[in-house]
Amino acid sequence: LNAEIYVPLPGGQQLSGWVAIGRRLSGEPYTSKELHFLEAICQQAGIAIERAQVVTNLENRVHEMNALARISEGVN
């Protein structure tokens, strides 16, 4: 990946992934303020990704329950 920095995407239960950031075009190193900003953004993104996965799982369960309800109605 030729990345200079790897920032974790933490979730509430588990790690959601990583963000790989390459060197700046100017070649200057990242400042500590910029690194703290990246960590904050990645923390929020990790939580958002986890929430989106929960919503998707719930939608799939509702769809499955609706299908099972139709099948049970047909059997009755």
N, CA, C and O atoms as a GROMACS GRO file, in nm:
protein
  304
    1LEU      N    1   0.080  -0.120   0.000
    1LEU     CA    2   0.000   0.000   0.000
    1LEU      C    3   0.084   0.126   0.000
    1LEU      O    4   0.036   0.234  -0.036
    2ASN      N    5   0.207   0.113   0.039
    2ASN     CA    6   0.297   0.229   0.046
    2ASN      C    7   0.238   0.338   0.135
    2ASN      O    8   0.249   0.457   0.104
    3ALA      N    9   0.177   0.297   0.245
    3ALA     CA   10   0.116   0.393   0.338
    3ALA      C   11   0.217   0.434   0.443
    3ALA      O   12   0.305   0.358   0.482
    4GLU      N   13   0.202   0.555   0.487
    4GLU     CA   14   0.288   0.608   0.592
    4GLU      C   15   0.222   0.592   0.729
    4GLU      O   16   0.290   0.574   0.830
    5ILE      N   17   0.090   0.599   0.731
    5ILE     CA   18   0.015   0.593   0.855
    5ILE      C   19  -0.101   0.494   0.840
    5ILE      O   20  -0.168   0.492   0.737
    6TYR      N   21  -0.123   0.413   0.942
    6TYR     CA   22  -0.239   0.325   0.950
    6TYR      C   23  -0.319   0.367   1.073
    6TYR      O   24  -0.266   0.372   1.184
    7VAL      N   25  -0.447   0.397   1.051
    7VAL     CA   26  -0.533   0.441   1.161
    7VAL      C   27  -0.646   0.338   1.176
    7VAL      O   28  -0.714   0.309   1.078
    8PRO      N   29  -0.667   0.285   1.296
    8PRO     CA   30  -0.774   0.186   1.314
    8PRO      C   31  -0.912   0.250   1.311
    8PRO      O   32  -0.930   0.367   1.345
    9LEU      N   33  -1.010   0.169   1.270
    9LEU     CA   34  -1.150   0.208   1.273
    9LEU      C   35  -1.216   0.126   1.384
    9LEU      O   36  -1.271   0.019   1.357
   10PRO      N   37  -1.212   0.175   1.507
   10PRO     CA   38  -1.267   0.096   1.617
   10PRO      C   39  -1.419   0.098   1.618
   10PRO      O   40  -1.482   0.200   1.589
   11GLY      N   41  -1.477  -0.016   1.651
   11GLY     CA   42  -1.621  -0.024   1.669
   11GLY      C   43  -1.650  -0.048   1.816
   11GLY      O   44  -1.558  -0.056   1.897
   12GLY      N   45  -1.776  -0.060   1.850
   12GLY     CA   46  -1.812  -0.084   1.988
   12GLY      C   47  -1.776  -0.224   2.034
   12GLY      O   48  -1.737  -0.244   2.149
   13GLN      N   49  -1.788  -0.322   1.944
   13GLN     CA   50  -1.763  -0.462   1.977
   13GLN      C   51  -1.628  -0.512   1.925
   13GLN      O   52  -1.560  -0.590   1.992
   14GLN      N   53  -1.590  -0.466   1.807
   14GLN     CA   54  -1.468  -0.516   1.744
   14GLN      C   55  -1.412  -0.411   1.648
   14GLN      O   56  -1.476  -0.310   1.621
   15LEU      N   57  -1.295  -0.438   1.598
   15LEU     CA   58  -1.231  -0.348   1.503
   15LEU      C   59  -1.303  -0.357   1.368
   15LEU      O   60  -1.322  -0.467   1.315
   16SER      N   61  -1.344  -0.243   1.313
   16SER     CA   62  -1.417  -0.241   1.186
   16SER      C   63  -1.323  -0.240   1.066
   16SER      O   64  -1.364  -0.279   0.956
   17GLY      N   65  -1.200  -0.197   1.084
   17GLY     CA   66  -1.105  -0.193   0.973
   17GLY      C   67  -0.993  -0.095   1.000
   17GLY      O   68  -0.970  -0.053   1.114
   18TRP      N   69  -0.923  -0.062   0.893
   18TRP     CA   70  -0.809   0.029   0.902
   18TRP      C   71  -0.816   0.129   0.788
   18TRP      O   72  -0.871   0.100   0.682
   19VAL      N   73  -0.762   0.247   0.811
   19VAL     CA   74  -0.745   0.348   0.706
   19VAL      C   75  -0.595   0.363   0.683
   19VAL      O   76  -0.519   0.390   0.776
   20ALA      N   77  -0.554   0.346   0.559
   20ALA     CA   78  -0.413   0.362   0.522
   20ALA      C   79  -0.396   0.497   0.455
   20ALA      O   80  -0.465   0.529   0.358
   21ILE      N   81  -0.304   0.575   0.506
   21ILE     CA   82  -0.281   0.711   0.454
   21ILE      C   83  -0.138   0.720   0.404
   21ILE      O   84  -0.043   0.688   0.475
   22GLY      N   85  -0.125   0.765   0.280
   22GLY     CA   86   0.006   0.778   0.219
   22GLY      C   87   0.077   0.906   0.258
   22GLY      O   88   0.026   0.986   0.337
   23ARG      N   89   0.191   0.924   0.201
   23ARG     CA   90   0.269   1.046   0.226
   23ARG      C   91   0.199   1.166   0.166
   23ARG      O   92   0.124   1.155   0.070
   24ARG      N   93   0.226   1.280   0.225
   24ARG     CA   94   0.173   1.404   0.172
   24ARG      C   95   0.242   1.437   0.040
   24ARG      O   96   0.358   1.399   0.018
   25LEU      N   97   0.172   1.505  -0.046
   25LEU     CA   98   0.231   1.545  -0.174
   25LEU      C   99   0.349   1.638  -0.153
   25LEU      O  100   0.443   1.640  -0.233
   26SER      N  101   0.343   1.716  -0.046
   26SER     CA  102   0.452   1.810  -0.018
   26SER      C  103   0.574   1.740   0.042
   26SER      O  104   0.684   1.796   0.044
   27GLY      N  105   0.555   1.618   0.091
   27GLY     CA  106   0.665   1.544   0.153
   27GLY      C  107   0.684   1.576   0.300
   27GLY      O  108   0.766   1.512   0.366
   28GLU      N  109   0.611   1.674   0.353
   28GLU     CA  110   0.623   1.710   0.494
   28GLU      C  111   0.557   1.604   0.582
   28GLU      O  112   0.462   1.539   0.540
   29PRO      N  113   0.608   1.586   0.701
   29PRO     CA  114   0.546   1.488   0.792
   29PRO      C  115   0.413   1.542   0.847
   29PRO      O  116   0.390   1.663   0.850
   30TYR      N  117   0.328   1.450   0.890
   30TYR     CA  118   0.202   1.490   0.951
   30TYR      C  119   0.229   1.545   1.091
   30TYR      O  120   0.316   1.494   1.162
   31THR      N  121   0.156   1.647   1.130
   31THR     CA  122   0.172   1.704   1.263
   31THR      C  123   0.089   1.624   1.363
   31THR      O  124   0.000   1.548   1.324
   32SER      N  125   0.118   1.641   1.490
   32SER     CA  126   0.041   1.569   1.592
   32SER      C  127  -0.105   1.613   1.592
   32SER      O  128  -0.194   1.533   1.621
   33LYS      N  129  -0.130   1.739   1.561
   33LYS     CA  130  -0.268   1.789   1.552
   33LYS      C  131  -0.344   1.718   1.440
   33LYS      O  132  -0.460   1.680   1.458
   34GLU      N  133  -0.279   1.699   1.327
   34GLU     CA  134  -0.341   1.629   1.215
   34GLU      C  135  -0.364   1.481   1.249
   34GLU      O  136  -0.466   1.424   1.210
   35LEU      N  137  -0.271   1.421   1.319
   35LEU     CA  138  -0.287   1.280   1.358
   35LEU      C  139  -0.402   1.263   1.456
   35LEU      O  140  -0.477   1.166   1.447
   36HIS      N  141  -0.415   1.355   1.549
   36HIS     CA  142  -0.528   1.349   1.644
   36HIS      C  143  -0.661   1.366   1.570
   36HIS      O  144  -0.759   1.300   1.602
   37PHE      N  145  -0.662   1.455   1.472
   37PHE     CA  146  -0.783   1.475   1.391
   37PHE      C  147  -0.818   1.347   1.315
   37PHE      O  148  -0.934   1.306   1.313
   38LEU      N  149  -0.718   1.282   1.254
   38LEU     CA  150  -0.741   1.156   1.183
   38LEU      C  151  -0.794   1.048   1.276
   38LEU      O  152  -0.885   0.973   1.239
   39GLU      N  153  -0.740   1.040   1.396
   39GLU     CA  154  -0.787   0.941   1.493
   39GLU      C  155  -0.932   0.967   1.531
   39GLU      O  156  -1.011   0.874   1.542
   40ALA      N  157  -0.968   1.094   1.551
   40ALA     CA  158  -1.106   1.128   1.587
   40ALA      C  159  -1.202   1.095   1.474
   40ALA      O  160  -1.310   1.039   1.497
   41ILE      N  161  -1.164   1.129   1.352
   41ILE     CA  162  -1.249   1.100   1.235
   41ILE      C  163  -1.265   0.949   1.219
   41ILE      O  164  -1.376   0.901   1.194
   42CYS      N  165  -1.158   0.875   1.234
   42CYS     CA  166  -1.164   0.730   1.217
   42CYS      C  167  -1.245   0.664   1.328
   42CYS      O  168  -1.313   0.564   1.304
   43GLN      N  169  -1.240   0.719   1.447
   43GLN     CA  170  -1.321   0.664   1.556
   43GLN      C  171  -1.470   0.682   1.524
   43GLN      O  172  -1.549   0.589   1.543
   44GLN      N  173  -1.506   0.800   1.477
   44GLN     CA  174  -1.646   0.824   1.440
   44GLN      C  175  -1.688   0.739   1.321
   44GLN      O  176  -1.800   0.689   1.317
   45ALA      N  177  -1.599   0.723   1.224
   45ALA     CA  178  -1.630   0.642   1.107
   45ALA      C  179  -1.648   0.495   1.146
   45ALA      O  180  -1.737   0.428   1.093
   46GLY      N  181  -1.565   0.446   1.236
   46GLY     CA  182  -1.577   0.307   1.281
   46GLY      C  183  -1.711   0.281   1.347
   46GLY      O  184  -1.774   0.178   1.323
   47ILE      N  185  -1.755   0.375   1.430
   47ILE     CA  186  -1.886   0.361   1.496
   47ILE      C  187  -1.998   0.368   1.393
   47ILE      O  188  -2.095   0.292   1.402
   48ALA      N  189  -1.986   0.457   1.295
   48ALA     CA  190  -2.088   0.470   1.191
   48ALA      C  191  -2.096   0.343   1.106
   48ALA      O  192  -2.205   0.299   1.070
   49ILE      N  193  -1.981   0.285   1.074
   49ILE     CA  194  -1.980   0.160   0.997
   49ILE      C  195  -2.048   0.049   1.075
   49ILE      O  196  -2.127  -0.027   1.019
   50GLU      N  197  -2.017   0.039   1.203
   50GLU     CA  198  -2.078  -0.065   1.286
   50GLU      C  199  -2.230  -0.046   1.294
   50GLU      O  200  -2.305  -0.144   1.286
   51ARG      N  201  -2.275   0.076   1.310
   51ARG     CA  202  -2.419   0.103   1.315
   51ARG      C  203  -2.486   0.068   1.183
   51ARG      O  204  -2.596   0.012   1.181
   52ALA      N  205  -2.422   0.100   1.073
   52ALA     CA  206  -2.478   0.066   0.941
   52ALA      C  207  -2.488  -0.085   0.925
   52ALA      O  208  -2.585  -0.134   0.867
   53GLN      N  209  -2.391  -0.159   0.975
   53GLN     CA  210  -2.396  -0.305   0.968
   53GLN      C  211  -2.511  -0.359   1.053
   53GLN      O  212  -2.577  -0.454   1.013
   54VAL      N  213  -2.534  -0.300   1.169
   54VAL     CA  214  -2.645  -0.342   1.255
   54VAL      C  215  -2.778  -0.318   1.185
   54VAL      O  216  -2.866  -0.405   1.186
   55VAL      N  217  -2.794  -0.201   1.125
   55VAL     CA  218  -2.919  -0.170   1.054
   55VAL      C  219  -2.940  -0.267   0.939
   55VAL      O  220  -3.052  -0.315   0.919
   56THR      N  221  -2.836  -0.297   0.864
   56THR     CA  222  -2.847  -0.391   0.752
   56THR      C  223  -2.887  -0.529   0.802
   56THR      O  224  -2.973  -0.594   0.742
   57ASN      N  225  -2.827  -0.575   0.911
   57ASN     CA  226  -2.862  -0.705   0.967
   57ASN      C  227  -3.007  -0.708   1.012
   57ASN      O  228  -3.077  -0.807   0.990
   58LEU      N  229  -3.054  -0.601   1.076
   58LEU     CA  230  -3.194  -0.595   1.120
   58LEU      C  231  -3.289  -0.596   1.001
   58LEU      O  232  -3.393  -0.662   1.005
   59GLU      N  233  -3.255  -0.524   0.895
   59GLU     CA  234  -3.340  -0.523   0.776
   59GLU      C  235  -3.348  -0.662   0.714
   59GLU      O  236  -3.454  -0.705   0.670
   60ASN      N  237  -3.235  -0.733   0.712
   60ASN     CA  238  -3.235  -0.871   0.660
   60ASN      C  239  -3.321  -0.962   0.745
   60ASN      O  240  -3.393  -1.047   0.692
   61ARG      N  241  -3.315  -0.946   0.877
   61ARG     CA  242  -3.398  -1.029   0.966
   61ARG      C  243  -3.546  -1.001   0.946
   61ARG      O  244  -3.627  -1.094   0.946
   62VAL      N  245  -3.582  -0.876   0.929
   62VAL     CA  246  -3.723  -0.841   0.904
   62VAL      C  247  -3.769  -0.903   0.774
   62VAL      O  248  -3.880  -0.957   0.766
   63HIS      N  249  -3.686  -0.897   0.672
   63HIS     CA  250  -3.721  -0.957   0.542
   63HIS      C  251  -3.740  -1.108   0.556
   63HIS      O  252  -3.834  -1.164   0.501
   64GLU      N  253  -3.652  -1.174   0.630
   64GLU     CA  254  -3.664  -1.318   0.653
   64GLU      C  255  -3.790  -1.351   0.732
   64GLU      O  256  -3.859  -1.448   0.701
   65MET      N  257  -3.820  -1.271   0.833
   65MET     CA  258  -3.941  -1.295   0.913
   65MET      C  259  -4.067  -1.278   0.829
   65MET      O  260  -4.163  -1.353   0.844
   66ASN      N  261  -4.067  -1.178   0.739
   66ASN     CA  262  -4.181  -1.159   0.650
   66ASN      C  263  -4.198  -1.278   0.557
   66ASN      O  264  -4.311  -1.322   0.532
   67ALA      N  265  -4.089  -1.331   0.507
   67ALA     CA  266  -4.097  -1.449   0.420
   67ALA      C  267  -4.149  -1.570   0.498
   67ALA      O  268  -4.232  -1.645   0.446
   68LEU      N  269  -4.103  -1.589   0.620
   68LEU     CA  270  -4.152  -1.699   0.702
   68LEU      C  271  -4.300  -1.683   0.736
   68LEU      O  272  -4.374  -1.782   0.740
   69ALA      N  273  -4.343  -1.562   0.759
   69ALA     CA  274  -4.484  -1.536   0.789
   69ALA      C  275  -4.570  -1.571   0.667
   69ALA      O  276  -4.678  -1.630   0.683
   70ARG      N  277  -4.526  -1.537   0.548
   70ARG     CA  278  -4.601  -1.571   0.426
   70ARG      C  279  -4.608  -1.723   0.408
   70ARG      O  280  -4.712  -1.777   0.370
   71ILE      N  281  -4.496  -1.789   0.435
   71ILE     CA  282  -4.495  -1.935   0.422
   71ILE      C  283  -4.591  -1.999   0.521
   71ILE      O  284  -4.665  -2.091   0.486
   72SER      N  285  -4.591  -1.950   0.645
   72SER     CA  286  -4.679  -2.009   0.746
   72SER      C  287  -4.825  -1.981   0.714
   72SER      O  288  -4.912  -2.064   0.742
   73GLU      N  289  -4.855  -1.865   0.656
   73GLU     CA  290  -4.991  -1.836   0.613
   73GLU      C  291  -5.035  -1.931   0.502
   73GLU      O  292  -5.150  -1.976   0.499
   74GLY      N  293  -4.943  -1.961   0.412
   74GLY     CA  294  -4.974  -2.054   0.303
   74GLY      C  295  -4.998  -2.196   0.352
   74GLY      O  296  -5.084  -2.267   0.299
   75VAL      N  297  -4.923  -2.235   0.453
   75VAL     CA  298  -4.939  -2.369   0.508
   75VAL      C  299  -5.072  -2.382   0.582
   75VAL      O  300  -5.139  -2.485   0.574
   76ASN      N  301  -5.110  -2.275   0.655
   76ASN     CA  302  -5.237  -2.277   0.728
   76ASN      C  303  -5.353  -2.271   0.631
   76ASN      O  304  -5.468  -2.272   0.673
   0.00000   0.00000   0.00000
